GROMACS .gro file of C-alpha atoms in nm:
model
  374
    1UNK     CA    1   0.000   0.000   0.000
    2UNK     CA    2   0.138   0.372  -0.004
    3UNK     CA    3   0.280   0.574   0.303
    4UNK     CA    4   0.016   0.579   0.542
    5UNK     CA    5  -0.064   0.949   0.626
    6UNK     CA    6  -0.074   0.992   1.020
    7UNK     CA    7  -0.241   1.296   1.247
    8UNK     CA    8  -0.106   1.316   1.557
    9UNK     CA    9  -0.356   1.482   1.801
   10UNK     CA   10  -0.241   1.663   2.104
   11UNK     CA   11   0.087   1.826   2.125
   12UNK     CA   12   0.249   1.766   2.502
   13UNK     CA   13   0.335   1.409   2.513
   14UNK     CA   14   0.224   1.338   2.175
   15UNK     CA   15   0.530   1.576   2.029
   16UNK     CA   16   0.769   1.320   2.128
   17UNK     CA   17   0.632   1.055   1.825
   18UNK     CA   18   0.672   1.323   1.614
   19UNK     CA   19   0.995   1.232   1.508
   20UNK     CA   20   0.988   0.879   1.518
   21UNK     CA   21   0.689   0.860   1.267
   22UNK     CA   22   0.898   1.116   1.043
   23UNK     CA   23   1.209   0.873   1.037
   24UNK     CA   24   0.984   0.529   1.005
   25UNK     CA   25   0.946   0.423   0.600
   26UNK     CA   26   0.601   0.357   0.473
   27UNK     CA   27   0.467   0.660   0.691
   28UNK     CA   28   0.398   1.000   0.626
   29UNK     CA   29   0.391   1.201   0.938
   30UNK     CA   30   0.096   1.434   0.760
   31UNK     CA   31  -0.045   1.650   1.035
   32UNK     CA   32  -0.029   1.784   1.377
   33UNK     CA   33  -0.389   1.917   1.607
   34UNK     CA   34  -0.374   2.147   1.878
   35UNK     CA   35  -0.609   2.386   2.011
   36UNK     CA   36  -0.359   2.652   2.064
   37UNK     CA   37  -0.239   2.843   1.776
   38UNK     CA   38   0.086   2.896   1.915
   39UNK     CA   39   0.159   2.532   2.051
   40UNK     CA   40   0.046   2.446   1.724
   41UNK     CA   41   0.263   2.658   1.498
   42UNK     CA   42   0.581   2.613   1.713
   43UNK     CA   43   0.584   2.205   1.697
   44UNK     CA   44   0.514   2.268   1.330
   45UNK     CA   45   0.752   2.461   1.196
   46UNK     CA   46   1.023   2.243   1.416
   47UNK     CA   47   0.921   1.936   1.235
   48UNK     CA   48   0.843   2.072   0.904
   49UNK     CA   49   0.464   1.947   0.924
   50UNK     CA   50   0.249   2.182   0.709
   51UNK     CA   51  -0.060   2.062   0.781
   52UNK     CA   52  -0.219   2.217   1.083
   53UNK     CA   53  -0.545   2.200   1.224
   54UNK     CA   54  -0.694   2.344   1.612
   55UNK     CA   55  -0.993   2.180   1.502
   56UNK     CA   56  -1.025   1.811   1.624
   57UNK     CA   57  -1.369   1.789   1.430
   58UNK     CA   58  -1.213   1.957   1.086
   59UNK     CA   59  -0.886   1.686   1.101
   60UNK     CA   60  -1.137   1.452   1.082
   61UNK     CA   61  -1.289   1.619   0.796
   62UNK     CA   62  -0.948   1.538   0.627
   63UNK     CA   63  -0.973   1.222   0.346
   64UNK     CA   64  -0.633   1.241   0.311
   65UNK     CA   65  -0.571   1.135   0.710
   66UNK     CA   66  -0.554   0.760   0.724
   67UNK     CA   67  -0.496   0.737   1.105
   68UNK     CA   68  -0.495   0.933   1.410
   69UNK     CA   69  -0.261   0.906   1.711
   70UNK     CA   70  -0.433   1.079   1.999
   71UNK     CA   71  -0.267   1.204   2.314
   72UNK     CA   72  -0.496   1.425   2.463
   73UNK     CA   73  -0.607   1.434   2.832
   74UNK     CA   74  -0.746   1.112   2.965
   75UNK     CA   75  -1.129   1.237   2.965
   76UNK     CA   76  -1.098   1.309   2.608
   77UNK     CA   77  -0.984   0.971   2.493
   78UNK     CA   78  -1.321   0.787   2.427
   79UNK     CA   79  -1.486   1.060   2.224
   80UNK     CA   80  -1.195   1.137   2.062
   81UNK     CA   81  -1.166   0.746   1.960
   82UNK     CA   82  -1.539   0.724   1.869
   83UNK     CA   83  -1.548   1.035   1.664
   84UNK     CA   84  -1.250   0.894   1.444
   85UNK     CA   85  -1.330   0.563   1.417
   86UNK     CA   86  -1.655   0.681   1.277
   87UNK     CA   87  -1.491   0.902   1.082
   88UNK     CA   88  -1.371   0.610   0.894
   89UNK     CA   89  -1.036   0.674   1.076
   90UNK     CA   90  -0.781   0.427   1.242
   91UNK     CA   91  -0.684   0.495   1.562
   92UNK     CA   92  -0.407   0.459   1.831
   93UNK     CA   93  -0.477   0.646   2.194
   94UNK     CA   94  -0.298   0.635   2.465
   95UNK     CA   95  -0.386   0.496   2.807
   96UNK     CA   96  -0.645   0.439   2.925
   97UNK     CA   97  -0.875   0.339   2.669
   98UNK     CA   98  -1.177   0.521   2.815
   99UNK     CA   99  -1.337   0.585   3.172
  100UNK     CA  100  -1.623   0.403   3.194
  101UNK     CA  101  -1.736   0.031   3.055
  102UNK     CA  102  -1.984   0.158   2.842
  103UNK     CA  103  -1.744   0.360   2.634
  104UNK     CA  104  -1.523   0.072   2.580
  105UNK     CA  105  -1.731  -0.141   2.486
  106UNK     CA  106  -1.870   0.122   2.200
  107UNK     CA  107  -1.538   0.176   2.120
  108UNK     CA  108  -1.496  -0.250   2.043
  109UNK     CA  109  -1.831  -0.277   1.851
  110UNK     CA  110  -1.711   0.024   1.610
  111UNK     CA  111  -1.400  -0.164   1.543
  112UNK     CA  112  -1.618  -0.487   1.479
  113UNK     CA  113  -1.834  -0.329   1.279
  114UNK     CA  114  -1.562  -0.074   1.059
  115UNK     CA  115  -1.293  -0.316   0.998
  116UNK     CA  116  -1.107  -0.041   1.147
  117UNK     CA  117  -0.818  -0.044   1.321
  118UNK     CA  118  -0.765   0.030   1.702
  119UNK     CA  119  -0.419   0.006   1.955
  120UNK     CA  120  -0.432   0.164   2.331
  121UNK     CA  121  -0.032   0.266   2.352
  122UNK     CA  122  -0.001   0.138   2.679
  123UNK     CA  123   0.416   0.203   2.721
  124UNK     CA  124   0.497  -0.015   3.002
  125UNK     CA  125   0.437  -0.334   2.709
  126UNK     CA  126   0.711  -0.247   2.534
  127UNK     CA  127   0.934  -0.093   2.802
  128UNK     CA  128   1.277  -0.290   2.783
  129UNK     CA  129   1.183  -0.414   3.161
  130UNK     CA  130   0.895  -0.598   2.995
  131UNK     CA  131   1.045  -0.709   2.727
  132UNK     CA  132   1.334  -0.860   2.899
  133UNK     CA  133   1.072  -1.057   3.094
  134UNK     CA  134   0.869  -1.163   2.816
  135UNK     CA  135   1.147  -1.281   2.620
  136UNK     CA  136   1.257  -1.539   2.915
  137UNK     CA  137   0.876  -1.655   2.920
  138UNK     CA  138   0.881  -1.694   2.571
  139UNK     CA  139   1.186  -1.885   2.568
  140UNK     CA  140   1.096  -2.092   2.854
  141UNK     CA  141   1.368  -1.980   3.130
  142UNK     CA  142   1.128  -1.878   3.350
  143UNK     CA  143   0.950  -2.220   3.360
  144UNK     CA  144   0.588  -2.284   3.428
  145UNK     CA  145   0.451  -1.894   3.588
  146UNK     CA  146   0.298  -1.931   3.954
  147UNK     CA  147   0.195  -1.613   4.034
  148UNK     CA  148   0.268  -1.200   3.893
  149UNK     CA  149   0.257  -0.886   4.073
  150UNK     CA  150   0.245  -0.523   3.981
  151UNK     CA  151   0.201  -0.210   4.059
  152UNK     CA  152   0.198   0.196   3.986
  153UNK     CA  153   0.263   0.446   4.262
  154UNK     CA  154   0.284   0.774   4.186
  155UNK     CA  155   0.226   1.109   4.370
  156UNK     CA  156   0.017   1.322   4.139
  157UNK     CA  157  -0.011   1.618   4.439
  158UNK     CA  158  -0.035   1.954   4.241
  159UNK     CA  159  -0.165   1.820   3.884
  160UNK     CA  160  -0.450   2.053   3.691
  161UNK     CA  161  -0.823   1.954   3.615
  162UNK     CA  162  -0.907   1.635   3.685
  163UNK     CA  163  -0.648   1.447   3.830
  164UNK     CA  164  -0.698   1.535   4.201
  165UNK     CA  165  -0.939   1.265   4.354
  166UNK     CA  166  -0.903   1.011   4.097
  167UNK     CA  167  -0.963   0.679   4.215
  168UNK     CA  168  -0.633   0.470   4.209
  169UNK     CA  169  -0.748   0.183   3.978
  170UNK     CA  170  -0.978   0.374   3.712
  171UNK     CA  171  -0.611   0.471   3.565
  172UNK     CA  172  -0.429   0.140   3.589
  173UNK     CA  173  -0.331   0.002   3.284
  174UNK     CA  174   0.056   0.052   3.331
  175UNK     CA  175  -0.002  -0.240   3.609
  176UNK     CA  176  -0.233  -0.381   3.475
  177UNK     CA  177  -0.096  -0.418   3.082
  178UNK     CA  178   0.190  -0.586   3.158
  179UNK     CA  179   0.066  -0.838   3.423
  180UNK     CA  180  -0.195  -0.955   3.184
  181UNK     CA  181   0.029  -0.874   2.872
  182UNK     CA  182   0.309  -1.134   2.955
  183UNK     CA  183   0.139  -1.435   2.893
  184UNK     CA  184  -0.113  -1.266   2.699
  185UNK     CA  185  -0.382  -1.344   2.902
  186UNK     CA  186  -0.763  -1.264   2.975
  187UNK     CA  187  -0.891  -1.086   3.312
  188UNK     CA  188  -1.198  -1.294   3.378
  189UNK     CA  189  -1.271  -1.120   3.721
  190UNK     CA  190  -1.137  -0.880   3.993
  191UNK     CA  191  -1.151  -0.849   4.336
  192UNK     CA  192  -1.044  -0.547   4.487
  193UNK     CA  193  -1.014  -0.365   4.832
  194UNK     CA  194  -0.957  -0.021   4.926
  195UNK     CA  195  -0.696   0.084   5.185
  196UNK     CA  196  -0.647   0.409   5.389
  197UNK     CA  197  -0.791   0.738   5.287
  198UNK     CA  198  -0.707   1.071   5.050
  199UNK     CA  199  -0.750   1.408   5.217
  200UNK     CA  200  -1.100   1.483   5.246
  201UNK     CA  201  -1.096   1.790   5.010
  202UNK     CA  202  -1.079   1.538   4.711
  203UNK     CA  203  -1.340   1.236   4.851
  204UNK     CA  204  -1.643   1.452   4.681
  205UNK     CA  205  -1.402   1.458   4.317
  206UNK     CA  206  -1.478   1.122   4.235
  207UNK     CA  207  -1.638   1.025   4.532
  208UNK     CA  208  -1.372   0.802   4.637
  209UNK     CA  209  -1.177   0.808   4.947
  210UNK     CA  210  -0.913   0.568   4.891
  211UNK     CA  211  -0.526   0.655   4.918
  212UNK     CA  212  -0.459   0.293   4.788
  213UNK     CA  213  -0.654   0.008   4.613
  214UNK     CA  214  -0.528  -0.313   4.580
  215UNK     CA  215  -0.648  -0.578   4.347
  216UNK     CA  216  -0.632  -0.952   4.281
  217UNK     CA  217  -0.686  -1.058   3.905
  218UNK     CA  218  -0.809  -1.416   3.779
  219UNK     CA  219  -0.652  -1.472   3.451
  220UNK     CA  220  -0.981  -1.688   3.217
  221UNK     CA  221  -0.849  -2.092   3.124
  222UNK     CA  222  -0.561  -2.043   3.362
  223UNK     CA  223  -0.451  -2.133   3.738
  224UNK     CA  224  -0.259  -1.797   3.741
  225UNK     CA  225  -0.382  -1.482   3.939
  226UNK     CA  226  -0.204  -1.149   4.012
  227UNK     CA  227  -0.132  -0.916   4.272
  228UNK     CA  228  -0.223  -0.535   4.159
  229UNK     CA  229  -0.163  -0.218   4.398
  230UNK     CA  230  -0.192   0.160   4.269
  231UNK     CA  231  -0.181   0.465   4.448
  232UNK     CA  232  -0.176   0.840   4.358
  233UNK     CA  233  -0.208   1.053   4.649
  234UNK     CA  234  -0.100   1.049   5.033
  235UNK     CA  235   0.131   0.784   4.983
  236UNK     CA  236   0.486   0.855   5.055
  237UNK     CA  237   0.671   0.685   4.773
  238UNK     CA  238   0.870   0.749   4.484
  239UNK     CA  239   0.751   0.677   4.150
  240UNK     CA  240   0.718   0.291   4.044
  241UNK     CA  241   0.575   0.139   3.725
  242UNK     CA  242   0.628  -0.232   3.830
  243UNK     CA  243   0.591  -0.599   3.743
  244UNK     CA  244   0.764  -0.848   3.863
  245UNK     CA  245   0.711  -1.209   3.764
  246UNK     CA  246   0.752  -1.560   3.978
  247UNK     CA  247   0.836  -1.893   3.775
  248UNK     CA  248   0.909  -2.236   3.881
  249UNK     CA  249   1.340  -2.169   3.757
  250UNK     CA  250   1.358  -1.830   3.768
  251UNK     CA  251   1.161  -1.531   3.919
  252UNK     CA  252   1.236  -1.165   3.807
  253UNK     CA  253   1.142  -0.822   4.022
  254UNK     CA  254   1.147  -0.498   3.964
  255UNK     CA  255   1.437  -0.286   4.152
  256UNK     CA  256   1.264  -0.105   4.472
  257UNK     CA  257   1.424   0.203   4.345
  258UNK     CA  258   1.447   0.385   4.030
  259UNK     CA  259   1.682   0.349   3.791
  260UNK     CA  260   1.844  -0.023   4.059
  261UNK     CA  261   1.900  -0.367   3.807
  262UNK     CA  262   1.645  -0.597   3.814
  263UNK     CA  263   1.663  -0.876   4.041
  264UNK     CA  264   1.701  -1.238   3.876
  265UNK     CA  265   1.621  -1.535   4.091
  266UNK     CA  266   1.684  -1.868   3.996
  267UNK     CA  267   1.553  -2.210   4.155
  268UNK     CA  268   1.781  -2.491   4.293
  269UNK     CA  269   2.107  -2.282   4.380
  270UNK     CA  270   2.278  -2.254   4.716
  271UNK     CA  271   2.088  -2.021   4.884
  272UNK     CA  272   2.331  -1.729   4.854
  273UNK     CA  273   2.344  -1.805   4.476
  274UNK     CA  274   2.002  -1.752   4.382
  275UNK     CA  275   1.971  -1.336   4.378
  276UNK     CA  276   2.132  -1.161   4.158
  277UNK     CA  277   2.128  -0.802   3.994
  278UNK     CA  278   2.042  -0.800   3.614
  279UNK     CA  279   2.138  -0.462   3.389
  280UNK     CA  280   1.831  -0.509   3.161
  281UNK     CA  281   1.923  -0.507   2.751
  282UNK     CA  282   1.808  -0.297   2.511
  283UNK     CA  283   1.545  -0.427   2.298
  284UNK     CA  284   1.629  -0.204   1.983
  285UNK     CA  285   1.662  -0.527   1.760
  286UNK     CA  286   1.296  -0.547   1.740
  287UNK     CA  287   1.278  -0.261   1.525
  288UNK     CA  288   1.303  -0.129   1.185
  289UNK     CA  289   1.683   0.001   1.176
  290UNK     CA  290   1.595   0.345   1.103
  291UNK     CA  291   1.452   0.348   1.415
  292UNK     CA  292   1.612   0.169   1.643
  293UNK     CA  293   1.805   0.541   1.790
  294UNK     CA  294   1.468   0.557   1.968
  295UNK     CA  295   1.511   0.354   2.245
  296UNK     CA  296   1.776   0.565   2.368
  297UNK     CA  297   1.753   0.946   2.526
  298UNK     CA  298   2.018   1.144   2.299
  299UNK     CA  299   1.835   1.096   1.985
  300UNK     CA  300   1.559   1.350   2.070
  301UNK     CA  301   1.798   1.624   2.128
  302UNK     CA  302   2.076   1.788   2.369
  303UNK     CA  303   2.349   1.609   2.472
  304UNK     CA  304   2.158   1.298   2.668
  305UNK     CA  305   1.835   1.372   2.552
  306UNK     CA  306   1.724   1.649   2.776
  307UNK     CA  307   1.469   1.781   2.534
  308UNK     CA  308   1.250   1.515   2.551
  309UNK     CA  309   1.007   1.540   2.792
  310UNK     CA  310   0.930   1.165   2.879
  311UNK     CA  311   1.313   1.120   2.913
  312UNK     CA  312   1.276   1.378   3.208
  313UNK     CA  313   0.967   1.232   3.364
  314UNK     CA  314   1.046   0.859   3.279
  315UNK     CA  315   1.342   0.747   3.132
  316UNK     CA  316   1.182   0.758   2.767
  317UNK     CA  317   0.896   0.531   2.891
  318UNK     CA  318   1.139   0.242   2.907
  319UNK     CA  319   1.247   0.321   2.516
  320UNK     CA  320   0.900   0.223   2.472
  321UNK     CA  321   0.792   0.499   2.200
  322UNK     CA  322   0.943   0.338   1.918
  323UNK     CA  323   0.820  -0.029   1.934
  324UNK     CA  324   0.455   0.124   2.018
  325UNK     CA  325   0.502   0.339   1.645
  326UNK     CA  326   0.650   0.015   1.475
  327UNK     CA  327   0.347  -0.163   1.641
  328UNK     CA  328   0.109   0.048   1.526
  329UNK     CA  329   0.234   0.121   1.193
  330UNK     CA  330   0.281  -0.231   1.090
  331UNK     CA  331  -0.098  -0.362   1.216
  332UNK     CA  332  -0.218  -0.093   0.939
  333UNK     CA  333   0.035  -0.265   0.672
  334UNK     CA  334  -0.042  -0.603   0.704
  335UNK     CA  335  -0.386  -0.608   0.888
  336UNK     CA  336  -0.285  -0.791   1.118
  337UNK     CA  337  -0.386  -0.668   1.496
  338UNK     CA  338  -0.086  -0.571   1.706
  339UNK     CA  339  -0.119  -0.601   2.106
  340UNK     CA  340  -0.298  -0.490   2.248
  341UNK     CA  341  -0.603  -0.475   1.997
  342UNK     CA  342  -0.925  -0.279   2.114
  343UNK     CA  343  -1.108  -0.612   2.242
  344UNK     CA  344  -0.773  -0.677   2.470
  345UNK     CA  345  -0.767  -0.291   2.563
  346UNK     CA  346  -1.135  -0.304   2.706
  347UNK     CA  347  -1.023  -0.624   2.871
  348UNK     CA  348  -0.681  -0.397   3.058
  349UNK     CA  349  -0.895  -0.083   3.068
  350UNK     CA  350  -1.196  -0.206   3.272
  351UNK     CA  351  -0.962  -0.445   3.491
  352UNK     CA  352  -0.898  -0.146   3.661
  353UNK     CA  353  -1.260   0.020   3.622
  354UNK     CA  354  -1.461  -0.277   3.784
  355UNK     CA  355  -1.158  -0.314   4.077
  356UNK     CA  356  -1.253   0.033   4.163
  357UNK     CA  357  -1.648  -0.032   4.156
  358UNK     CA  358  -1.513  -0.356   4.381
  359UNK     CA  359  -1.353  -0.159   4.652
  360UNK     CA  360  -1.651   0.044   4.652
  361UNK     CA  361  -1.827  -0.256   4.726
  362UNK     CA  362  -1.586  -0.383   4.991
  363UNK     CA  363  -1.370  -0.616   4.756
  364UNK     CA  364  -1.730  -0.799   4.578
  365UNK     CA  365  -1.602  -1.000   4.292
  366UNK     CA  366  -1.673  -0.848   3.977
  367UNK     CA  367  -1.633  -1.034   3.634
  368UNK     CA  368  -1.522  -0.889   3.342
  369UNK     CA  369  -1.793  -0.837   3.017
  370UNK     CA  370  -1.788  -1.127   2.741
  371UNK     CA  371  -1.717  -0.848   2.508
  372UNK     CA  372  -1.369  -0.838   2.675
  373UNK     CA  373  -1.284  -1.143   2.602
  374UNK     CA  374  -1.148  -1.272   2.278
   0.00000   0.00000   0.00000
């Protein structure tokens, strides 16, 4: 087929794909949306993208636009999805999918019924972490999986609009994506309690009081379950998108602190033997060579990077950008759906929505739609 034309929607975050869509062959990085003419103008001209719109509605308007990429802010993301899908547009969005069940479910039957297209960009599935962890399962060193835990901790104290309040687990797919993503399996249902409480200026936000909710997963046709905790206010600890995996030879966990090796356990050594620190690889050879730059911070400008905003906030996403552009990119070439596709999304997405409508209900077990499952 010819270069797919791409819009990218949103101009904070989604700047930072700018470049990698520009360098990928087969795409043309077409257009840029942003409701602020000045935003708008300045990412333009830097990249050389001409066409410009601060109307979401007109770039849809656009036949030429083959795909959109959206970034905006979370409450945004299911109307935002719907409108382009029904547009006639693909889509990739990044996480979460939506905020309630009903959207993502609409969201699933538009793909069913367009043939179109859909990818939630969750990074922490291609973060080299992951992929490290996926390749061992793949290859069998991890052995037969008994159990997987995750988590995301974050203190979001000071954030605009509508972070303030939110409950833990309605935003959880970076724990939640990769603990169902590693074996590729289904959430069938949740079960989910809430623990300690928020300051009481944000309980009427979302009318949640919870400073933490923690959640235990049953993967469908599987004796696995996992272990998910989130928190985003109150909690004093420093950032941590985790997962950390337990096998019958080896067991891998994420370091306790930023930027520590993982920790590599393997069965049936003396006991001293069976830790040890791991410097994770890069997972560059993955991707298309023209590419591959990507995974590291220096590409994206000044002398390690510095210009890039998720290098500043986290690490590059775990050199995640580029895989989730070469993912994306190459479901529209051959047709075939990359992971995860919207049914698996919906299945992430309202993981974390029903855990949170559990907790409310003092841990009630909660199964996931059949629409989630594939």
């Amino acid at each position: 087929m010819s270069d797919i034309n791409i819009a990218i929607v949103g101009l904070g975050f989604g700047a930072e794909f700018i470049p990698i869509y520009q360098r990928l062959k087969g795409v043309n990085m077409y257009a840029i949306c942003q409701r602020t003419q000045a935003t708008l103008d300045e990412v333009g001209d830097k990249f050389g993208i001409e066409k410009r719109y601060t109307s979401y509605e007109e770039l849809l308007k656009d036949p030429d636009i083959h795909a959109v990429h959206i970034n905006s802010p979370i409450p945004n993301h299911a109307e935002q999805t719907i409108a382009a899908l029904e547009a006639g547009k693909h889509v990739a969005c990044t996480v979460p999918m939506a905020t309630s069940v009903e959207d993502c479910k609409k969201i699933v039957e538009l793909v069913q019924k367009t043939g179109l297209k859909y990818m939630m960009m969750e990074t922490v599935l291609y973060a080299r972490e992951f992929l490290f962890m996926k390749e061992l399962y793949d290859n069998g060193e991890l052995g037969k999986i008994q159990f997987i835990k995750a988590s995301h901790q974050q203190d979001m104290d000071g954030w605009p609009g509508y972070w303030p309040g939110l409950p833990p687990m309605h935003y959880a797919t970076h724990c939640v994506g990769p603990a169902l993503g590693l074996m590729r399996s289904e959430a069938e249902y949740v079960s989910c309690f809430g623990s300690g409480t928020i300051r009481e200026e944000m309980h009427s936000c979302y009318g949640s009081p919870f400073a933490v909710e923690t959640t235990h997963v049953k993967f469908k046709d599987s004796d696995v379950s996992a272990h998910i905790y989130r928190s985003l206010f109150d909690v004093a600890r420093q950032y941590r998108e985790s997962i950390e995996v337990y096998g019958d030879k080896k067991s891998v966990e994420w370091p306790l602190i930023e930027h520590r090796p993982l920790v590599m356990h393997t069965a049936k050594k003396p006991e001293p033997e069976i830790p040890s620190e791991v410097e994770c690889p890069d997972f560059a050879k993955y991707l298309p060579e023209e590419i591959q730059a990507f995974t590291k911070g220096g590409v994206y400008g000044g002398d390690t990077g510095e210009e890039h905003l998720s290098f500043v906030q986290g690490a590059g996403h775990g050199g995640s950008h580029p895989h989730l552009v070469h993912q994306f990119v190459k479901m529209l070439q051959t047709g075939e759906d990359s992971y995860p596709n919207a049914v698996e999304s919906a299945n992430i997405t309202c993981t974390g929505i029903l855990a949170h409508e559990s907790a409310l209900k003092g841990g009630e077990l909660i199964r996931l739609p059949e629409w989630t499952l594939r």
